[in-house]
Amino acid sequence: IGNAQQSYVGGMAGINVCKAENTTSYDTSCKQGVISVPQSDSGITVSGNSYVGGAAGINLTGAQVTQNQEGDKCKANVQGSADNIGGLVGENRGKIEASAFGNSGAAAVNGAQNVGGIVGYNKRTVSGSMTVTARVTGGTAVGGIAGCNSGNLKGTNEYNQMESAAAVTATGNYAGGIVGYNGAGLVQYAFADGKAEITAQGGDAGGVAGRNAQGATLQNSGSNSTITAANGYAAGIAAVNEGTVDACGNKAFNGYFVQSLTANANAETIGAAVAVNTGTVQNCNLGTDVRLGGSRSNMTVGGLVGTNRGAVKDCSVPNWLASTPDSIAALGGAVGVNDTGGTVQTVDVNTSFGGDYQTVGGVAGSNLGTLTRCSYKGTLSGNAPGNGYCMGGIAGSNGNSSGAVAVI
């Protein structure tokens, strides 16, 4: 169906219409468009330029795409040469809902920008219990559920979540197990499981989101995936967080967080939850068997956050560290470097770790900000090879020679 020059191409409808949207092309009295996705054959290929989906190229305001029968699966291969390419819908301004378990997306999805296993660009609502096992490949903003999200991606609850086991590859920036780029959107009750391999060849990769932008929220979500950023940051929840990461890993959410995570980054900082935080990370609990790797020298590594310039609060870090990169400048049980203006509050670390690293701290490797009501329980070990190497129960180093005001 379609060709590489055609836009608005869908396996069932190019445009699913409900009402006019700043255009005179459609009658404002038109009836609501509803597409119920049946089981499709695996041999179907849907091709186009932009706005390409296995069910609909674009789903307009008030229109719906639903998948309600168990066993109903879109098995199409969806290919787009430009942007907004999705396994079910290219761009969603209405509602996509799945209430039946099973593979909800396409067999394979390929595009340039905003490429997702369910939807390329979600601007309104994607909800329900769904599982994606597709191969999702694109240039920038590539995700197991959505490439880019400015709306709501919500599982039903903590027991019936939105789940991705998709192999996600971004040849450019922003690869995410759930969403590549979460811009002012909400992701809730979503999980990228251990079958998922998330790779960004030219930028950042995260178990849930490659980037969680200012005003965006990741809540009750997690990952136990293998995450690789060849030329950027890597982390179990969001590689870069400018918004809010909340309640990721609470016991109510089946204990999910970054259990058995493997993250590898060719960048100067890496974190089990967030690599670089300028927003808020709160109410999060770390899992076990976390493996962090990197090829850079003098890396900054944190049990929750690599480098914090925002707020980290009300979190716990149990026995977490299975392995770390060989070359580390700052290693912290919760935060690698708490940078100027960063705050870490009410964070409890209960684990043992160490090594021949420059600065090692039970809570923060290096503190240039404020640490309040934090605790560490465990054993710190290492053989410092010379002057300038330090170790502390709360912070390896507090303040610096440039006069930074650091408070514990």
XYZ file of N, CA, C and O in Angstrom, residues 8 12 42 140 212 240-241 249 272 279 316 333 349 355 358 383 390 395 404:
76
model
N 0.293 10.668 4.140
C -1.016 10.279 4.666
C -1.440 8.929 4.094
O -2.403 8.805 3.339
N -5.465 0.988 6.761
C -6.925 0.987 6.694
C -7.482 2.338 6.248
O -8.490 2.385 5.561
N 1.099 -10.917 7.871
C 2.451 -10.401 8.047
C 3.075 -9.943 6.734
O 4.104 -9.273 6.750
N 15.897 10.177 14.155
C 15.806 10.932 15.405
C 14.438 10.743 16.036
O 13.428 10.711 15.337
N 13.574 13.474 28.394
C 12.332 13.904 29.040
C 12.430 15.410 29.205
O 13.146 15.926 30.072
N 18.508 12.100 29.473
C 18.500 13.501 29.909
C 17.113 13.815 30.449
O 16.108 13.588 29.771
N 17.048 14.330 31.687
C 15.769 14.720 32.284
C 15.751 16.205 32.593
O 16.562 16.707 33.374
N 9.790 2.738 40.002
C 10.378 1.693 40.818
C 9.699 1.490 42.137
O 10.153 0.691 42.949
N 22.152 5.115 36.471
C 21.233 3.987 36.361
C 19.814 4.453 36.081
O 19.047 3.767 35.417
N 16.047 18.603 36.035
C 14.670 18.659 36.510
C 14.555 18.059 37.894
O 15.350 18.362 38.795
N 15.548 5.733 47.247
C 16.368 4.733 47.938
C 17.166 3.937 46.918
O 16.707 3.677 45.816
N 27.015 6.575 45.298
C 25.951 5.588 45.463
C 24.637 6.063 44.910
O 23.840 5.278 44.401
N 21.084 5.255 50.799
C 21.874 4.313 50.010
C 22.310 3.174 50.923
O 22.879 3.411 51.991
N 36.422 1.134 44.373
C 37.389 0.866 43.315
C 38.476 1.925 43.334
O 38.477 2.838 44.172
N 38.881 8.292 41.438
C 39.375 9.546 41.984
C 38.579 10.016 43.203
O 39.147 10.342 44.237
N 41.773 1.348 46.589
C 43.188 1.599 46.838
C 43.588 2.833 46.046
O 43.942 2.750 44.878
N 40.076 10.525 46.852
C 39.433 10.669 48.149
C 38.179 9.818 48.231
O 37.612 9.399 47.216
N 30.045 12.080 50.900
C 30.609 12.616 49.655
C 32.107 12.366 49.610
O 32.805 12.542 50.618
N 33.367 26.982 45.241
C 31.970 26.536 45.199
C 31.461 26.277 46.598
O 32.133 25.646 47.415
